[in-house]
XYZ file of C-alpha atoms in Angstrom:
662
model
C 16.908 -20.728 -0.013
C 18.605 -18.681 -2.906
C 20.368 -15.278 -2.504
C 19.084 -12.465 -4.544
C 22.750 -11.805 -5.918
C 23.242 -15.296 -6.864
C 19.976 -15.393 -8.972
C 21.072 -11.933 -10.496
C 24.482 -13.353 -11.458
C 23.056 -16.551 -12.827
C 21.152 -14.547 -15.500
C 22.420 -13.669 -18.964
C 24.674 -10.606 -19.253
C 22.169 -8.740 -21.014
C 19.218 -10.105 -19.092
C 16.491 -8.405 -17.247
C 14.529 -9.319 -14.108
C 12.127 -7.508 -11.913
C 10.828 -8.120 -8.325
C 7.701 -7.505 -6.400
C 6.781 -5.858 -3.076
C 3.873 -6.978 -0.885
C 2.780 -5.922 2.727
C 0.803 -7.839 5.270
C -3.164 -7.124 4.623
C -5.022 -5.774 7.673
C -8.002 -8.127 7.815
C -8.241 -11.895 7.450
C -10.201 -11.585 4.424
C -7.661 -9.550 2.776
C -4.882 -11.945 3.830
C -6.724 -14.910 2.018
C -7.290 -12.893 -1.152
C -3.812 -11.970 -1.348
C -2.580 -15.662 -1.230
C -4.743 -16.401 -4.263
C -3.415 -13.079 -5.869
C 0.169 -14.257 -4.996
C -0.264 -17.556 -6.456
C -1.602 -16.167 -9.700
C 1.145 -13.555 -9.749
C 3.911 -16.107 -9.224
C 2.532 -18.371 -11.791
C 2.044 -15.698 -14.564
C 4.804 -13.273 -13.857
C 7.327 -15.286 -12.444
C 9.498 -12.411 -10.489
C 12.881 -13.103 -9.523
C 12.210 -12.442 -6.075
C 9.479 -10.848 -3.684
C 9.677 -8.475 -0.839
C 7.564 -8.352 2.222
C 7.496 -5.004 4.234
C 7.940 -4.786 8.010
C 5.826 -2.329 10.078
C 7.658 0.412 12.069
C 9.151 -1.007 15.190
C 8.035 -4.464 14.265
C 4.422 -3.590 14.373
C 3.667 -5.971 11.883
C 6.242 -8.646 12.718
C 3.974 -11.684 13.048
C 1.913 -11.020 10.086
C 5.211 -9.954 7.707
C 6.634 -13.347 8.822
C 3.593 -15.368 8.029
C 3.345 -13.841 4.888
C 7.171 -14.454 4.372
C 6.394 -17.638 5.003
C 3.671 -18.376 2.257
C 5.748 -16.703 -0.129
C 9.038 -18.816 0.415
C 7.760 -22.006 1.702
C 4.520 -22.594 -0.080
C 5.227 -20.768 -3.287
C 8.717 -21.361 -3.581
C 9.483 -17.434 -4.230
C 12.792 -16.254 -3.473
C 12.006 -13.758 -0.504
C 13.362 -10.600 0.798
C 12.083 -9.869 4.318
C 12.482 -6.186 4.878
C 13.709 -5.035 8.357
C 13.336 -1.649 10.075
C 15.732 -1.188 13.203
C 14.893 2.189 15.045
C 12.439 2.160 17.707
C 13.078 -1.451 18.002
C 15.294 -3.369 20.742
C 17.610 -5.879 19.785
C 15.681 -8.744 20.960
C 13.105 -7.831 18.305
C 15.750 -7.851 15.507
C 17.398 -10.939 16.892
C 14.091 -12.859 16.844
C 12.960 -11.577 13.275
C 16.557 -12.678 11.919
C 16.295 -16.229 13.771
C 12.563 -16.590 12.446
C 13.691 -15.460 8.786
C 16.494 -17.999 8.934
C 14.021 -21.032 10.261
C 11.993 -20.109 7.019
C 14.651 -20.334 4.711
C 14.451 -16.649 4.178
C 18.251 -15.708 3.214
C 17.670 -12.038 2.005
C 17.185 -8.925 4.232
C 16.430 -5.361 3.238
C 17.928 -3.353 5.940
C 16.122 -0.085 6.577
C 16.281 2.541 9.182
C 12.616 3.146 9.516
C 10.948 5.782 11.083
C 13.246 8.431 12.829
C 14.048 7.402 16.432
C 11.803 8.541 19.003
C 12.816 10.056 22.443
C 15.156 7.633 24.426
C 12.774 7.643 27.045
C 10.440 5.476 25.344
C 11.088 1.607 24.562
C 9.963 -0.488 21.294
C 6.303 -1.044 22.582
C 5.992 2.980 23.090
C 6.086 2.899 27.159
C 8.181 5.059 29.081
C 11.550 3.529 30.393
C 12.072 5.589 33.365
C 15.075 7.415 31.380
C 16.906 4.319 30.859
C 17.765 3.456 26.955
C 17.248 0.035 27.795
C 18.914 -2.432 25.045
C 17.947 -0.347 21.937
C 21.180 0.055 20.064
C 20.185 0.571 16.401
C 19.862 4.373 15.298
C 20.688 4.156 11.645
C 20.337 1.383 8.756
C 24.384 0.944 8.862
C 23.868 -0.191 12.463
C 21.543 -3.114 11.258
C 23.730 -3.925 8.392
C 26.772 -4.206 10.432
C 24.981 -6.158 13.183
C 23.881 -9.023 10.530
C 27.218 -9.095 9.350
C 28.753 -9.378 12.604
C 26.180 -11.962 13.867
C 25.422 -14.148 10.770
C 28.384 -13.413 8.480
C 27.470 -14.026 4.819
C 24.288 -16.293 5.256
C 22.032 -13.379 4.541
C 22.295 -11.356 1.128
C 21.646 -7.819 2.446
C 20.097 -4.831 0.545
C 19.925 -0.915 1.364
C 17.677 1.794 0.296
C 18.971 4.620 -1.623
C 17.052 7.797 -2.737
C 17.698 9.020 -6.213
C 16.374 12.586 -5.388
C 17.657 12.779 -1.932
C 16.588 11.448 1.221
C 13.954 14.259 3.424
C 15.353 13.374 6.466
C 14.445 14.824 10.046
C 17.330 16.817 10.260
C 17.070 17.931 6.703
C 13.212 17.997 6.124
C 13.180 20.708 3.537
C 16.384 19.936 1.978
C 16.717 17.045 -0.201
C 20.353 16.377 -1.531
C 21.931 13.523 -3.175
C 25.361 14.641 -2.092
C 24.553 14.903 1.420
C 23.222 11.305 1.301
C 26.175 9.635 -0.381
C 28.565 9.385 2.643
C 25.813 7.392 4.431
C 25.115 5.175 1.299
C 28.906 4.558 1.015
C 29.188 3.697 4.692
C 26.350 1.055 4.265
C 27.722 -0.478 1.256
C 31.045 -0.759 2.774
C 29.410 -2.304 5.975
C 28.424 -5.146 3.988
C 25.320 -4.296 1.665
C 24.956 -6.654 -1.476
C 22.490 -4.626 -3.434
C 20.725 -1.349 -3.576
C 17.170 -0.763 -3.854
C 15.813 2.821 -4.423
C 12.777 4.598 -3.099
C 10.155 5.046 -5.701
C 10.406 7.887 -8.373
C 8.897 9.102 -11.630
C 11.618 11.580 -12.803
C 13.370 9.338 -14.725
C 16.093 11.759 -15.679
C 16.892 12.233 -11.842
C 17.300 8.416 -11.612
C 19.658 8.013 -14.389
C 21.787 11.125 -13.267
C 21.679 9.440 -9.828
C 22.860 5.920 -11.179
C 25.747 7.419 -13.121
C 26.779 9.412 -10.093
C 27.000 6.211 -7.936
C 28.829 4.054 -10.567
C 31.527 6.834 -11.298
C 31.819 7.447 -7.471
C 35.349 8.177 -6.080
C 35.076 5.527 -3.496
C 34.287 2.598 -6.073
C 32.007 0.949 -4.162
C 29.145 1.060 -6.326
C 30.856 0.139 -9.700
C 29.128 -3.354 -9.710
C 26.813 -3.757 -7.005
C 23.251 -4.160 -8.273
C 21.194 -0.917 -8.211
C 17.620 -1.937 -8.455
C 15.226 1.279 -9.213
C 12.119 1.350 -7.439
C 8.682 1.932 -9.453
C 5.199 2.590 -8.134
C 2.199 1.784 -10.773
C -0.312 4.605 -10.953
C -3.104 3.252 -9.155
C -5.165 6.642 -9.172
C -4.479 10.291 -9.210
C -5.167 11.003 -5.288
C -3.186 8.032 -4.530
C -0.336 9.334 -6.526
C -0.555 12.567 -5.330
C -0.439 11.656 -1.497
C 2.138 8.844 -2.159
C 4.564 11.489 -3.639
C 3.928 13.991 -1.281
C 4.898 11.555 1.735
C 7.863 10.226 0.037
C 8.950 13.890 -1.273
C 9.298 12.474 -4.755
C 8.937 14.819 -7.633
C 6.484 14.494 -10.393
C 7.716 15.980 -13.581
C 5.294 18.452 -15.298
C 5.144 16.054 -18.186
C 3.604 13.383 -16.078
C 0.861 15.892 -14.551
C -0.079 17.177 -17.961
C -0.987 13.788 -19.122
C -2.762 12.773 -15.645
C -4.542 16.427 -14.714
C -7.253 16.365 -17.539
C -8.281 12.853 -16.461
C -7.873 12.891 -12.849
C -11.314 12.390 -11.899
C -11.565 8.668 -14.122
C -9.456 6.236 -12.081
C -9.628 3.872 -15.093
C -8.143 6.258 -17.191
C -5.666 7.321 -15.098
C -4.533 4.010 -14.467
C -4.536 3.097 -18.217
C -2.216 6.171 -19.046
C -0.432 5.367 -15.767
C 0.747 1.893 -17.482
C 1.900 3.958 -20.335
C 3.938 6.297 -18.163
C 5.702 3.505 -15.958
C 6.307 1.375 -19.295
C 8.231 4.390 -20.770
C 10.143 4.722 -17.601
C 11.175 1.175 -17.670
C 12.345 1.339 -21.188
C 14.051 4.428 -20.822
C 16.217 2.945 -18.104
C 16.630 -0.281 -19.830
C 17.850 1.340 -22.773
C 20.545 3.534 -20.581
C 24.012 2.509 -20.822
C 25.477 1.076 -17.966
C 28.522 -1.051 -16.585
C 26.418 -3.424 -15.263
C 24.771 -5.182 -17.834
C 21.639 -7.141 -15.963
C 18.700 -4.723 -15.362
C 16.362 -5.008 -12.819
C 13.289 -3.308 -11.433
C 11.392 -3.278 -8.271
C 7.693 -2.747 -8.286
C 5.685 -1.418 -4.869
C 2.617 -3.246 -5.928
C 0.446 -1.923 -3.055
C -1.146 -5.528 -3.237
C -2.613 -4.992 -6.660
C -1.857 -6.761 -9.526
C -3.471 -5.493 -12.762
C -1.401 -2.365 -13.475
C 1.850 -4.324 -12.655
C 0.975 -7.276 -14.642
C 0.183 -5.070 -17.586
C 3.777 -3.115 -17.157
C 5.600 -6.141 -17.037
C 4.179 -7.971 -19.885
C 4.025 -4.857 -22.096
C 7.953 -4.355 -21.202
C 8.704 -7.778 -21.839
C 10.160 -8.437 -18.511
C 8.371 -11.780 -17.905
C 11.043 -14.366 -17.833
C 10.604 -17.484 -20.319
C 9.685 -20.967 -18.797
C 13.031 -22.524 -17.840
C 11.914 -25.960 -19.347
C 8.812 -27.398 -21.428
C 5.958 -28.092 -19.003
C 2.604 -29.861 -19.225
C 0.763 -26.295 -19.743
C 1.964 -26.305 -23.401
C 4.178 -23.182 -22.393
C 6.576 -24.425 -24.823
C 4.519 -23.812 -27.971
C 6.026 -21.537 -30.682
C 5.301 -17.714 -30.649
C 2.883 -16.305 -32.878
C 3.376 -12.463 -33.801
C 0.792 -10.086 -35.094
C 3.382 -7.339 -35.650
C 0.248 -4.618 -36.459
C -1.002 -5.385 -33.203
C 1.775 -5.625 -31.148
C 4.391 -3.435 -32.470
C 5.401 -1.195 -29.308
C 7.016 2.352 -29.316
C 10.782 2.152 -29.111
C 10.860 -1.079 -31.826
C 10.463 -3.991 -29.228
C 7.413 -6.119 -30.466
C 5.067 -7.583 -28.007
C 4.507 -11.242 -28.132
C 2.175 -13.767 -26.934
C 2.643 -17.431 -26.753
C 0.396 -19.754 -28.769
C -0.379 -21.519 -25.766
C -3.183 -19.183 -24.956
C -5.345 -21.630 -27.059
C -3.203 -24.795 -27.014
C -5.185 -27.144 -24.780
C -7.231 -29.615 -26.712
C -10.719 -28.566 -27.783
C -11.848 -32.062 -29.028
C -12.434 -34.781 -26.483
C -13.913 -38.396 -26.492
C -16.592 -39.179 -24.210
C -15.708 -42.050 -21.879
C -17.544 -44.257 -19.349
C -16.393 -42.944 -15.916
C -16.477 -46.612 -14.689
C -13.227 -47.064 -16.555
C -10.433 -47.959 -14.013
C -8.655 -44.735 -13.670
C -5.367 -46.595 -13.328
C -5.413 -47.623 -16.687
C -2.435 -46.612 -18.657
C -4.497 -45.767 -21.518
C -6.570 -43.273 -19.313
C -3.722 -41.436 -17.984
C -2.216 -41.495 -21.446
C -5.169 -39.773 -23.084
C -6.503 -38.161 -20.001
C -6.243 -34.654 -21.760
C -8.473 -35.640 -24.784
C -10.982 -37.828 -22.624
C -14.446 -36.227 -20.908
C -16.284 -38.370 -18.748
C -19.830 -39.116 -19.940
C -21.623 -37.432 -16.882
C -19.991 -34.150 -17.738
C -19.994 -34.366 -21.506
C -21.711 -31.302 -22.642
C -20.891 -29.211 -19.825
C -18.307 -26.338 -20.865
C -14.850 -26.952 -19.510
C -12.997 -24.593 -17.330
C -10.733 -22.219 -19.267
C -7.128 -24.066 -19.347
C -5.185 -22.953 -16.405
C -2.009 -22.339 -18.657
C 0.452 -19.534 -17.688
C -0.860 -17.302 -20.338
C -4.397 -17.674 -19.328
C -3.137 -16.969 -15.816
C -1.534 -13.693 -17.034
C -4.391 -12.499 -18.604
C -6.326 -12.967 -15.580
C -3.935 -10.720 -13.809
C -4.054 -8.195 -16.070
C -7.927 -8.132 -15.741
C -9.052 -9.556 -19.077
C -12.605 -11.356 -19.360
C -14.946 -11.990 -16.496
C -12.206 -14.030 -14.639
C -9.998 -11.113 -14.664
C -12.767 -8.612 -13.468
C -13.278 -11.123 -10.684
C -9.720 -11.182 -10.122
C -9.033 -7.509 -10.213
C -12.287 -6.271 -8.360
C -10.540 -4.132 -6.084
C -8.304 -2.429 -8.675
C -8.770 1.090 -7.368
C -7.457 1.758 -4.049
C -9.795 3.922 -1.885
C -7.945 4.124 1.145
C -9.189 2.787 4.476
C -13.085 2.924 3.472
C -12.642 0.673 0.759
C -13.530 -3.039 0.746
C -12.253 -4.710 3.807
C -11.796 -8.098 1.625
C -9.157 -6.363 -0.562
C -5.451 -7.283 0.187
C -4.975 -3.326 -0.402
C -7.574 -2.090 2.199
C -6.801 0.616 4.521
C -3.148 0.980 3.208
C -1.187 3.630 1.335
C 2.775 2.368 1.769
C 2.511 -0.940 3.585
C 4.603 0.123 6.662
C 1.615 0.284 9.407
C 1.178 3.074 11.747
C 2.785 6.496 11.343
C 2.542 10.017 11.703
C 4.127 10.142 8.062
C 5.982 13.461 9.082
C 9.341 13.706 10.619
C 9.694 14.991 14.375
C 10.807 18.719 13.404
C 7.723 18.650 10.811
C 5.576 17.365 13.735
C 6.687 19.982 15.911
C 6.408 22.711 13.353
C 2.488 21.821 12.271
C 1.211 21.132 15.779
C 3.611 22.975 18.413
C 3.366 21.835 22.046
C -0.299 21.631 22.847
C -0.982 21.395 26.822
C -4.737 21.746 27.175
C -7.966 20.189 25.177
C -8.422 23.803 24.027
C -4.960 23.575 22.134
C -6.175 20.281 20.411
C -9.262 22.101 19.216
C -7.616 24.896 17.865
C -5.261 22.111 15.703
C -8.542 20.720 14.433
C -10.283 23.920 13.583
C -7.019 25.341 11.786
C -7.057 22.063 9.689
C -10.909 22.497 8.629
C -10.296 26.024 7.874
C -7.520 25.239 5.545
C -4.903 27.144 7.926
C -3.045 23.813 8.486
C -1.997 21.171 6.173
C -2.192 18.280 8.254
C -3.413 16.747 11.490
C -1.960 13.362 12.537
C -4.679 11.174 11.083
C -4.662 13.060 7.684
C -1.663 14.046 5.762
C -3.364 15.956 3.219
C -5.153 19.329 3.092
C -9.081 19.062 2.932
C -10.666 18.343 -0.438
C -13.027 20.779 -1.888
C -16.034 18.764 -0.935
C -15.150 19.645 2.539
C -15.912 23.339 2.237
C -19.542 22.341 1.706
C -19.823 21.006 5.252
C -17.003 23.202 6.916
C -19.402 25.242 8.909
C -21.197 21.955 10.531
C -17.633 20.718 11.158
C -16.220 23.718 12.764
C -19.385 23.664 15.019
C -18.778 20.011 15.879
C -15.069 20.699 16.909
C -16.111 23.783 18.921
C -18.172 20.977 21.307
C -14.702 19.053 21.550
C -15.762 16.721 18.801
C -12.654 16.337 16.773
C -13.390 15.399 13.200
C -10.983 13.121 11.236
C -13.048 12.106 8.086
C -16.454 13.185 6.601
C -18.442 13.886 3.726
C -21.399 15.781 2.430
C -24.715 14.200 1.063
C -24.632 13.999 -2.831
C -27.835 13.002 -4.674
C -27.214 12.450 -8.282
C -24.815 15.020 -9.624
C -22.820 14.444 -12.827
C -19.607 12.798 -12.389
C -18.079 15.672 -14.199
C -19.023 18.016 -10.980
C -16.016 19.937 -9.997
C -16.366 19.139 -6.490
C -17.618 15.874 -6.066
C -17.292 14.446 -9.457
C -15.298 11.089 -10.020
C -15.204 8.519 -12.685
C -16.084 8.434 -16.458
C -17.864 11.087 -18.059
C -21.690 10.987 -18.724
C -22.217 9.233 -15.062
C -23.851 10.200 -11.778
C -22.455 10.213 -8.258
C -24.390 9.791 -5.116
C -22.948 10.001 -1.543
C -24.409 9.311 2.013
C -23.280 11.770 4.713
C -21.078 10.472 7.134
C -18.707 11.891 9.922
C -15.805 10.253 12.160
C -14.629 11.874 15.064
C -12.871 11.548 18.355
C -15.061 12.480 21.362
C -14.818 12.402 25.205
C -16.137 9.263 26.822
C -18.782 11.483 28.429
C -20.084 12.758 25.242
C -20.282 9.530 23.732
C -22.466 8.391 26.752
C -24.735 11.423 25.927
C -24.979 11.151 22.091
C -25.487 7.429 21.903
C -29.176 7.425 22.990
C -29.960 10.227 20.803
C -28.658 8.231 17.776
C -31.129 5.343 19.171
C -34.304 7.057 19.378
C -37.129 5.692 17.187
C -36.589 8.601 14.841
C -33.305 8.185 14.214
C -32.282 4.721 14.521
C -33.939 3.571 11.311
C -31.844 6.413 9.492
C -28.186 6.223 11.167
C -25.723 3.364 11.302
C -22.821 4.078 13.758
C -19.748 2.242 14.754
C -17.745 3.135 17.863
C -14.542 1.954 20.128
C -11.968 3.066 22.265
C -8.125 2.392 23.010
C -8.954 -0.199 25.555
C -10.679 -2.719 22.684
C -14.251 -1.909 23.579
C -16.507 -1.769 20.623
C -20.348 -0.562 20.006
C -22.346 -0.552 16.857
C -26.022 -0.019 15.820
C -25.701 -3.114 13.777
C -22.201 -4.752 13.700
C -23.027 -6.955 10.508
C -24.257 -3.886 8.456
C -22.412 -3.196 4.958
C -22.641 0.581 4.101
C -21.725 1.920 0.842
C -21.526 5.482 1.208
C -20.089 6.659 -2.219
C -21.287 4.843 -5.430
C -21.620 5.936 -9.015
C -23.512 4.943 -12.183
C -21.788 4.901 -15.433
C -22.932 3.931 -19.015
C -22.050 0.216 -19.882
C -20.703 -0.395 -16.279
C -22.054 -2.178 -13.430
C -22.884 0.169 -10.174
C -19.595 1.088 -8.638
C -19.118 1.275 -4.823
C -15.608 2.406 -4.404
C -16.411 3.457 -0.321
C -17.772 1.143 2.230
C -18.148 1.572 5.924
C -18.569 -1.811 7.810
C -17.823 -3.459 11.134
C -14.658 -5.247 10.167
C -13.000 -2.128 8.332
C -14.065 0.083 11.038
C -12.454 -2.354 13.972
C -8.856 -2.510 11.688
C -9.224 1.296 11.910
C -9.603 1.772 15.441
C -6.105 -0.165 16.249
C -4.628 2.169 13.652
C -6.214 5.491 14.838
C -5.266 4.971 18.512
C -1.815 4.001 17.427
C -1.529 7.148 15.691
C -2.269 8.908 19.073
C 0.601 7.232 20.716
C 3.025 7.935 17.614
C 1.953 11.673 18.437
C 2.430 11.074 22.132
C 6.081 10.069 21.340
C 7.308 12.943 19.366
C 7.578 14.413 22.831
C 9.560 13.632 26.094
C 7.468 11.075 28.349
C 7.361 13.485 31.240
C 6.457 16.576 29.460
C 2.999 18.102 30.012
C 2.271 17.420 25.954
C 3.061 13.718 26.258
C 0.969 13.439 29.283
C -2.033 15.510 27.694
C -2.049 13.281 24.600
C -1.758 9.985 26.820
C -4.770 10.885 28.653
C -6.794 11.712 25.734
C -6.035 8.850 24.238
C -7.188 6.798 26.957
C -10.351 8.535 27.276
C -11.810 9.638 23.705
C -13.835 7.105 21.828
C -13.737 6.895 17.869
C -17.157 7.060 16.307
C -18.344 6.989 12.870
C -21.872 8.097 12.160
C -23.609 7.387 8.767
C -27.092 9.011 7.850
C -28.743 7.009 5.009
C -31.003 9.758 4.098
C -28.824 11.070 1.576
C -31.634 13.037 -0.405
C -31.986 15.297 2.773
C -28.346 17.145 2.861
C -28.569 18.564 6.418
C -30.184 15.637 8.313
C -26.833 14.255 9.889
C -25.915 17.523 11.173
C -28.991 18.395 12.442
C -28.928 15.175 14.432
C -25.222 15.834 15.740
C -25.850 19.770 16.504
C -29.050 19.247 18.268
C -28.778 20.696 21.875
């Protein structure tokens, strides 16, 4: 039941601390795995607090509160619940705050969220008939004021800041810290207790920003905790996409270190740990009138990189009191092996190997209530298990080693270490998410209008998809990035599908054992070989799906093709719903076969909900009664989302021959 600011104030004046951000996983399997991960990270890392994200408009409300309850009540972690207020009614906000209070959560990160929609829509995205209804939140400051008015000082309230300027809907191409400052002053005066920044990699921009705040003429930032937000580098494509969406600058010196290895996820992650560790060191060594330094890590529900960064930079707090896990053991220092750049040494507790190794074999029939048994239990082994190797001692140091991916247990714990978007493994807590905030167009309303204009016919939608495939349009609502080079291999086939009114949102060509260094489809370590099954995902009219489905199920096709299909009403069809289909894999020296891209029923079901949610988000860019909104609404209600995989990857054109057959 502690407030974040109270915990910070209780630290030594020269103390450091860190916090971790998590989001509700998309699948039940992901949630179960995240809980195990949270237990491990809370034990090994001991963050000062954790934060739980909140989807736009309350889209993840139930799951966010469930995750907050696990963190706060079950794991005993001081928890901060994100709360976005735009596109949400007062009733949604009130319910969230009341439930947070009931759970013992006393910390709220008050955010605006996505830019406000047209007033013709309510929080469920439905037309209101022109009435504004009960929605009253436009900016984060409105939420801060409301929390203070309603709950007094019960909640510790944090607000967001942007070290490189906020790319707002009204200024999408002009990020300016000075433009943002009056709003940050207003939020702070309204009752903010701490400030947390958006992610950044330009450490000089951050230090300038913090200095500007501390010296601001209003004086409101003089002593308030300012916590820099950092995102461990999980992979090259993830980094480029995240920084593009957040408008965070990637300094040239960072790119120079990553570009030569961008195809090797493992190498990128290792260099990324170096880069983030250096950023932490620079900020920690920068003079500040507020001595206690904190760092917030956007984990993306992954643990290996963040655990390595936190240990390398000595952010892990010591145990408060000696425990039965032998954490009170003396430190053993190998200076040659542990000395780090910058002068600090890296130390591990001797408790790594402090559990007893030699034990007495005893008869299991002995009275377990015997005081001698309880006194010597650590040094005894039952006779029926003597000779069976015991489990690795669950000390804090061993748990940390697992979180860092060391040994067989570490590999099992961090098996999903490299996020691969929504076509990764649905069992992963990181599955299918890039920022943890749920369904979104990831562009502002002015940017959406600039990109896609005002379509009024299906032909206009065709044109948007064709321009994207041809490289003339940077993004479509379901893809915020330009097409990758491998798409050029099948560009003609995709264009022909779009000409039929089948709108493609994901695809890949067949690849049969090309070198991992191939400039177009290569990935992973050098001297390996990569493979791909061709697949395509597309929206097509319900009438077209009725005609296509029997073709996929003919005797000559059904043994080679797997499909999954669904619509906005919840209908679902599949050739084999239980099938698990690796569609990208690689063989590398000294490694097991790596399968980063998997398509299966559970993952496709999760994506259906999001994909049709994006239709709704696109619709709400426009007034509810406009021709464009009516068009998008009608298409959303009619089209099917279909994913088709062809398993004959040695026959490069087999999939396209089936789909383009007249």
